[in-house]
Short mmCIF file of N, CA and C in Angstrom, two decimals:
data_model
loop_
_atom_site.label_atom_id
_atom_site.label_comp_id
_atom_site.label_asym_id
_atom_site.label_seq_id
_atom_site.Cartn_x
_atom_site.Cartn_y
_atom_site.Cartn_z
N GLN A 24 3.04 -19.58 7.22
CA GLN A 24 3.30 -18.34 7.92
C GLN A 24 3.00 -17.16 7.00
N VAL A 25 2.16 -16.26 7.46
CA VAL A 25 1.80 -15.09 6.67
C VAL A 25 2.94 -14.09 6.66
N GLN A 26 3.31 -13.65 5.47
CA GLN A 26 4.35 -12.64 5.35
C GLN A 26 4.00 -11.64 4.26
N LEU A 27 4.35 -10.40 4.50
CA LEU A 27 4.26 -9.35 3.50
C LEU A 27 5.59 -8.62 3.51
N VAL A 28 6.18 -8.48 2.35
CA VAL A 28 7.51 -7.87 2.25
C VAL A 28 7.45 -6.77 1.22
N GLU A 29 7.69 -5.54 1.70
CA GLU A 29 7.70 -4.39 0.80
C GLU A 29 9.10 -4.13 0.27
N SER A 30 9.14 -3.53 -0.89
CA SER A 30 10.41 -3.10 -1.47
C SER A 30 10.13 -1.98 -2.45
N GLY A 31 11.20 -1.34 -2.90
CA GLY A 31 11.06 -0.31 -3.92
C GLY A 31 11.23 1.10 -3.40
N GLY A 32 11.26 1.28 -2.09
CA GLY A 32 11.47 2.61 -1.56
C GLY A 32 12.86 3.14 -1.91
N ASP A 33 12.96 4.45 -2.04
CA ASP A 33 14.22 5.02 -2.48
C ASP A 33 14.21 6.53 -2.25
N LEU A 34 15.34 7.13 -2.49
CA LEU A 34 15.44 8.59 -2.53
C LEU A 34 15.05 9.04 -3.93
N VAL A 35 14.10 9.95 -4.01
CA VAL A 35 13.60 10.38 -5.31
C VAL A 35 13.38 11.88 -5.30
N ARG A 36 13.53 12.49 -6.44
CA ARG A 36 13.32 13.94 -6.54
C ARG A 36 11.84 14.26 -6.72
N THR A 37 11.47 15.44 -6.29
CA THR A 37 10.11 15.91 -6.51
C THR A 37 9.76 15.80 -7.99
N GLY A 38 8.60 15.25 -8.25
CA GLY A 38 8.17 15.07 -9.63
C GLY A 38 8.54 13.73 -10.23
N GLY A 39 9.35 12.97 -9.51
CA GLY A 39 9.79 11.68 -10.00
C GLY A 39 8.77 10.58 -9.76
N SER A 40 9.18 9.35 -10.06
CA SER A 40 8.30 8.19 -9.95
C SER A 40 9.00 7.05 -9.23
N LEU A 41 8.20 6.24 -8.57
CA LEU A 41 8.66 5.02 -7.94
C LEU A 41 7.56 3.98 -8.03
N THR A 42 7.95 2.72 -8.02
CA THR A 42 6.98 1.65 -7.89
C THR A 42 7.33 0.81 -6.67
N LEU A 43 6.42 0.76 -5.74
CA LEU A 43 6.60 -0.08 -4.55
C LEU A 43 5.95 -1.44 -4.80
N SER A 44 6.58 -2.47 -4.25
CA SER A 44 6.06 -3.82 -4.38
C SER A 44 5.80 -4.41 -3.01
N CYS A 45 4.78 -5.23 -2.94
CA CYS A 45 4.45 -5.95 -1.71
C CYS A 45 4.29 -7.42 -2.10
N VAL A 46 5.28 -8.22 -1.77
CA VAL A 46 5.23 -9.65 -2.07
C VAL A 46 4.68 -10.38 -0.86
N VAL A 47 3.65 -11.18 -1.09
CA VAL A 47 3.00 -11.85 0.04
C VAL A 47 3.20 -13.36 -0.05
N SER A 48 3.08 -14.01 1.08
CA SER A 48 3.16 -15.46 1.15
C SER A 48 2.37 -15.94 2.35
N GLY A 49 1.99 -17.21 2.29
CA GLY A 49 1.27 -17.80 3.41
C GLY A 49 -0.23 -17.66 3.34
N PHE A 50 -0.74 -17.05 2.29
CA PHE A 50 -2.19 -16.93 2.13
C PHE A 50 -2.48 -16.68 0.65
N LEU A 51 -3.75 -16.82 0.30
CA LEU A 51 -4.16 -16.62 -1.09
C LEU A 51 -4.46 -15.15 -1.34
N LEU A 52 -3.63 -14.54 -2.16
CA LEU A 52 -3.76 -13.11 -2.41
C LEU A 52 -5.11 -12.77 -3.04
N ASP A 53 -5.63 -13.64 -3.87
CA ASP A 53 -6.86 -13.31 -4.59
C ASP A 53 -8.10 -13.38 -3.70
N ARG A 54 -7.92 -13.66 -2.42
CA ARG A 54 -9.07 -13.72 -1.52
C ARG A 54 -9.03 -12.66 -0.44
N THR A 55 -8.09 -11.74 -0.57
CA THR A 55 -7.96 -10.73 0.48
C THR A 55 -7.81 -9.35 -0.12
N ALA A 56 -8.19 -8.36 0.66
CA ALA A 56 -7.91 -6.98 0.31
C ALA A 56 -6.53 -6.61 0.86
N ILE A 57 -5.82 -5.84 0.10
CA ILE A 57 -4.50 -5.37 0.50
C ILE A 57 -4.49 -3.85 0.49
N GLY A 58 -4.01 -3.27 1.55
CA GLY A 58 -3.92 -1.83 1.64
C GLY A 58 -2.47 -1.36 1.69
N TRP A 59 -2.26 -0.16 1.19
CA TRP A 59 -0.98 0.53 1.37
C TRP A 59 -1.21 1.67 2.35
N PHE A 60 -0.32 1.77 3.32
CA PHE A 60 -0.35 2.83 4.32
C PHE A 60 1.00 3.52 4.33
N ARG A 61 1.04 4.69 4.92
CA ARG A 61 2.31 5.37 5.09
C ARG A 61 2.34 6.09 6.43
N GLN A 62 3.56 6.27 6.89
CA GLN A 62 3.75 6.96 8.17
C GLN A 62 5.01 7.79 8.11
N ALA A 63 4.82 9.08 8.29
CA ALA A 63 5.95 9.99 8.37
C ALA A 63 6.29 10.20 9.85
N PRO A 64 7.53 10.56 10.15
CA PRO A 64 7.93 10.78 11.55
C PRO A 64 7.01 11.76 12.25
N GLY A 65 6.50 11.38 13.40
CA GLY A 65 5.63 12.25 14.17
C GLY A 65 4.17 12.21 13.76
N ASN A 66 3.88 11.46 12.71
CA ASN A 66 2.50 11.38 12.22
C ASN A 66 1.92 10.00 12.45
N GLU A 67 0.60 9.94 12.40
CA GLU A 67 -0.05 8.65 12.49
C GLU A 67 0.04 7.93 11.15
N ARG A 68 -0.10 6.62 11.21
CA ARG A 68 -0.12 5.84 9.99
C ARG A 68 -1.45 6.09 9.28
N GLU A 69 -1.35 6.40 7.99
CA GLU A 69 -2.54 6.74 7.24
C GLU A 69 -2.71 5.86 6.01
N ALA A 70 -3.95 5.63 5.64
CA ALA A 70 -4.23 4.83 4.45
C ALA A 70 -3.92 5.63 3.20
N VAL A 71 -3.28 4.99 2.28
CA VAL A 71 -2.95 5.61 1.00
C VAL A 71 -3.83 5.03 -0.11
N SER A 72 -3.93 3.72 -0.13
CA SER A 72 -4.68 3.06 -1.19
C SER A 72 -5.02 1.65 -0.75
N CYS A 73 -6.02 1.08 -1.42
CA CYS A 73 -6.41 -0.29 -1.10
C CYS A 73 -7.04 -0.90 -2.33
N ILE A 74 -6.83 -2.19 -2.49
CA ILE A 74 -7.44 -2.92 -3.59
C ILE A 74 -8.12 -4.15 -3.02
N SER A 75 -9.36 -4.36 -3.42
CA SER A 75 -10.11 -5.49 -2.88
C SER A 75 -9.70 -6.77 -3.59
N SER A 76 -10.24 -7.87 -3.10
CA SER A 76 -9.81 -9.16 -3.61
C SER A 76 -10.09 -9.35 -5.09
N ARG A 77 -11.15 -8.75 -5.57
CA ARG A 77 -11.50 -8.90 -6.98
C ARG A 77 -11.34 -7.61 -7.76
N ASN A 78 -10.52 -6.72 -7.21
CA ASN A 78 -10.28 -5.42 -7.86
C ASN A 78 -11.57 -4.63 -8.02
N GLU A 79 -12.58 -4.92 -7.21
CA GLU A 79 -13.88 -4.26 -7.39
C GLU A 79 -13.92 -2.88 -6.75
N ILE A 80 -13.22 -2.74 -5.66
CA ILE A 80 -13.22 -1.46 -4.95
C ILE A 80 -11.78 -1.06 -4.73
N VAL A 81 -11.47 0.12 -5.17
CA VAL A 81 -10.13 0.64 -5.00
C VAL A 81 -10.23 1.97 -4.28
N TYR A 82 -9.47 2.11 -3.23
CA TYR A 82 -9.48 3.34 -2.43
C TYR A 82 -8.20 4.12 -2.65
N TYR A 83 -8.32 5.42 -2.76
CA TYR A 83 -7.16 6.31 -2.81
C TYR A 83 -7.38 7.47 -1.86
N LYS A 84 -6.35 7.78 -1.12
CA LYS A 84 -6.36 9.01 -0.32
C LYS A 84 -6.48 10.19 -1.30
N ASP A 85 -7.23 11.20 -0.90
CA ASP A 85 -7.48 12.31 -1.82
C ASP A 85 -6.20 12.92 -2.38
N SER A 86 -5.20 13.06 -1.56
CA SER A 86 -3.98 13.76 -1.98
C SER A 86 -3.15 12.98 -2.98
N VAL A 87 -3.46 11.69 -3.17
CA VAL A 87 -2.68 10.90 -4.12
C VAL A 87 -3.49 10.53 -5.36
N LYS A 88 -4.77 10.88 -5.37
CA LYS A 88 -5.60 10.56 -6.53
C LYS A 88 -5.03 11.20 -7.78
N GLY A 89 -4.97 10.41 -8.85
CA GLY A 89 -4.42 10.90 -10.10
C GLY A 89 -2.91 10.79 -10.19
N ARG A 90 -2.26 10.46 -9.07
CA ARG A 90 -0.80 10.33 -9.07
C ARG A 90 -0.36 8.90 -8.76
N PHE A 91 -1.07 8.24 -7.88
CA PHE A 91 -0.71 6.88 -7.47
C PHE A 91 -1.69 5.88 -8.10
N THR A 92 -1.18 4.70 -8.40
CA THR A 92 -2.02 3.63 -8.93
C THR A 92 -1.68 2.33 -8.22
N ILE A 93 -2.71 1.69 -7.69
CA ILE A 93 -2.52 0.40 -7.05
C ILE A 93 -2.94 -0.69 -8.02
N SER A 94 -2.23 -1.81 -7.99
CA SER A 94 -2.57 -2.94 -8.85
C SER A 94 -2.09 -4.22 -8.18
N ARG A 95 -2.56 -5.33 -8.69
CA ARG A 95 -2.14 -6.60 -8.12
C ARG A 95 -1.88 -7.60 -9.22
N ASP A 96 -0.96 -8.51 -8.98
CA ASP A 96 -0.68 -9.63 -9.87
C ASP A 96 -0.76 -10.88 -9.00
N ASN A 97 -1.92 -11.51 -9.02
CA ASN A 97 -2.11 -12.66 -8.14
C ASN A 97 -1.15 -13.81 -8.45
N ALA A 98 -0.81 -13.94 -9.73
CA ALA A 98 0.11 -15.02 -10.11
C ALA A 98 1.50 -14.83 -9.50
N LYS A 99 1.85 -13.59 -9.27
CA LYS A 99 3.16 -13.29 -8.68
C LYS A 99 3.05 -12.99 -7.19
N ASN A 100 1.84 -13.12 -6.64
CA ASN A 100 1.63 -12.83 -5.21
C ASN A 100 2.14 -11.44 -4.84
N THR A 101 1.87 -10.48 -5.69
CA THR A 101 2.42 -9.15 -5.51
C THR A 101 1.37 -8.07 -5.72
N VAL A 102 1.41 -7.08 -4.86
CA VAL A 102 0.61 -5.87 -5.02
C VAL A 102 1.57 -4.71 -5.22
N TYR A 103 1.24 -3.83 -6.15
CA TYR A 103 2.11 -2.72 -6.50
C TYR A 103 1.45 -1.39 -6.14
N LEU A 104 2.30 -0.41 -5.90
CA LEU A 104 1.85 0.97 -5.77
C LEU A 104 2.76 1.81 -6.65
N LYS A 105 2.21 2.22 -7.77
CA LYS A 105 2.95 3.07 -8.70
C LYS A 105 2.74 4.52 -8.29
N MET A 106 3.84 5.19 -8.03
CA MET A 106 3.79 6.57 -7.54
C MET A 106 4.37 7.48 -8.60
N ASN A 107 3.57 8.39 -9.11
CA ASN A 107 4.01 9.38 -10.10
C ASN A 107 3.89 10.78 -9.52
N LYS A 108 4.61 11.70 -10.14
CA LYS A 108 4.54 13.11 -9.72
C LYS A 108 4.69 13.22 -8.20
N ILE A 109 5.72 12.58 -7.70
CA ILE A 109 5.92 12.51 -6.26
C ILE A 109 6.19 13.89 -5.68
N LEU A 110 5.62 14.14 -4.52
CA LEU A 110 5.74 15.42 -3.82
C LEU A 110 6.51 15.24 -2.51
N PRO A 111 7.09 16.31 -1.98
CA PRO A 111 7.80 16.19 -0.70
C PRO A 111 6.93 15.60 0.41
N GLU A 112 5.65 15.89 0.40
CA GLU A 112 4.78 15.37 1.45
C GLU A 112 4.50 13.88 1.32
N ASP A 113 4.99 13.27 0.25
CA ASP A 113 4.88 11.82 0.11
C ASP A 113 5.99 11.08 0.85
N SER A 114 6.95 11.81 1.38
CA SER A 114 8.03 11.19 2.14
C SER A 114 7.47 10.48 3.36
N ALA A 115 7.78 9.20 3.49
CA ALA A 115 7.26 8.40 4.60
C ALA A 115 7.77 6.98 4.46
N SER A 116 7.53 6.20 5.50
CA SER A 116 7.67 4.76 5.37
C SER A 116 6.35 4.21 4.87
N TYR A 117 6.41 3.35 3.89
CA TYR A 117 5.21 2.79 3.28
C TYR A 117 5.08 1.32 3.67
N PHE A 118 3.88 0.97 4.06
CA PHE A 118 3.59 -0.39 4.54
C PHE A 118 2.43 -0.98 3.75
N CYS A 119 2.52 -2.28 3.45
CA CYS A 119 1.35 -2.96 2.93
C CYS A 119 0.76 -3.82 4.05
N ALA A 120 -0.54 -4.04 3.96
CA ALA A 120 -1.23 -4.76 5.02
C ALA A 120 -2.36 -5.59 4.44
N ARG A 121 -2.69 -6.63 5.14
CA ARG A 121 -3.70 -7.57 4.69
C ARG A 121 -4.90 -7.58 5.64
N ARG A 122 -6.07 -7.63 5.05
CA ARG A 122 -7.27 -7.90 5.83
C ARG A 122 -7.50 -9.40 5.78
N ALA A 123 -7.35 -10.06 6.88
CA ALA A 123 -7.32 -11.51 6.89
C ALA A 123 -8.67 -12.13 6.57
N HIS A 124 -9.75 -11.50 6.96
CA HIS A 124 -11.05 -12.17 6.88
C HIS A 124 -12.06 -11.44 6.01
N TYR A 125 -11.64 -10.36 5.35
CA TYR A 125 -12.57 -9.60 4.54
C TYR A 125 -11.96 -9.30 3.18
N PRO A 126 -12.74 -9.50 2.14
CA PRO A 126 -12.21 -9.22 0.79
C PRO A 126 -12.33 -7.76 0.40
N SER A 127 -12.99 -6.95 1.24
CA SER A 127 -13.25 -5.56 0.89
C SER A 127 -12.24 -4.62 1.53
N CYS A 128 -12.17 -3.42 1.00
CA CYS A 128 -11.20 -2.43 1.47
C CYS A 128 -11.70 -1.68 2.70
N SER A 129 -10.75 -1.12 3.42
CA SER A 129 -11.04 -0.21 4.52
C SER A 129 -9.90 0.78 4.61
N ASP A 130 -10.20 2.00 5.03
CA ASP A 130 -9.14 3.00 5.23
C ASP A 130 -8.76 3.08 6.71
N ASN A 131 -9.25 2.16 7.51
CA ASN A 131 -8.97 2.12 8.93
C ASN A 131 -7.90 1.08 9.22
N ARG A 132 -6.77 1.51 9.73
CA ARG A 132 -5.64 0.60 9.90
C ARG A 132 -5.92 -0.51 10.91
N ILE A 133 -6.85 -0.28 11.85
CA ILE A 133 -7.12 -1.31 12.85
C ILE A 133 -7.85 -2.50 12.26
N ARG A 134 -8.34 -2.37 11.06
CA ARG A 134 -9.05 -3.47 10.41
C ARG A 134 -8.12 -4.35 9.58
N TYR A 135 -6.85 -4.12 9.68
CA TYR A 135 -5.86 -4.92 8.97
C TYR A 135 -5.12 -5.80 9.97
N ASP A 136 -4.88 -7.01 9.56
CA ASP A 136 -4.39 -8.03 10.50
C ASP A 136 -2.90 -8.32 10.39
N ASN A 137 -2.35 -8.18 9.23
CA ASN A 137 -0.94 -8.51 9.02
C ASN A 137 -0.26 -7.37 8.28
N TRP A 138 0.96 -7.09 8.66
CA TRP A 138 1.69 -5.94 8.12
C TRP A 138 3.09 -6.35 7.69
N GLY A 139 3.58 -5.65 6.69
CA GLY A 139 4.97 -5.79 6.32
C GLY A 139 5.84 -4.89 7.17
N GLN A 140 7.14 -4.92 6.91
CA GLN A 140 8.08 -4.17 7.72
C GLN A 140 8.27 -2.74 7.23
N GLY A 141 7.82 -2.46 6.04
CA GLY A 141 7.88 -1.11 5.51
C GLY A 141 9.05 -0.88 4.58
N THR A 142 8.89 0.10 3.71
CA THR A 142 9.96 0.55 2.83
C THR A 142 9.91 2.07 2.80
N GLN A 143 11.06 2.69 2.81
CA GLN A 143 11.12 4.14 3.00
C GLN A 143 11.23 4.89 1.68
N VAL A 144 10.41 5.91 1.59
CA VAL A 144 10.45 6.82 0.44
C VAL A 144 10.88 8.19 0.96
N ILE A 145 11.95 8.70 0.39
CA ILE A 145 12.45 10.02 0.77
C ILE A 145 12.43 10.90 -0.46
N VAL A 146 11.76 12.02 -0.36
CA VAL A 146 11.60 12.91 -1.50
C VAL A 146 12.44 14.16 -1.29
N SER A 147 13.29 14.44 -2.23
CA SER A 147 14.12 15.65 -2.16
C SER A 147 13.52 16.71 -3.07
N SER A 148 13.65 17.94 -2.63
CA SER A 148 13.08 19.04 -3.42
C SER A 148 14.11 19.60 -4.37
#
């Protein structure tokens, strides 16, 4: 059974840091691309970052470039999103997602097949 479980969301002050984790099971992490998405109330779900199966292509949303870092540890079946210099506009529920049949990244959420339940990041000013 394919599962993705996010954790690490928290209440954080502007300028602070968080590391989100996405622990996966039921498939081989080193053969799939994993994306991080976020959704704030009233907004559409948007791509934040993605890492391909061989770390060859990494995508970052423009507004998080230089602040967020995506990485993976295949041995631990985990993908991370390190968030630095967090801003109020980063407040959202964060989701990780898997592309079941493609090792490459996409910023289009409809191209992802499996999703976690999300973890919430709340940024206080």
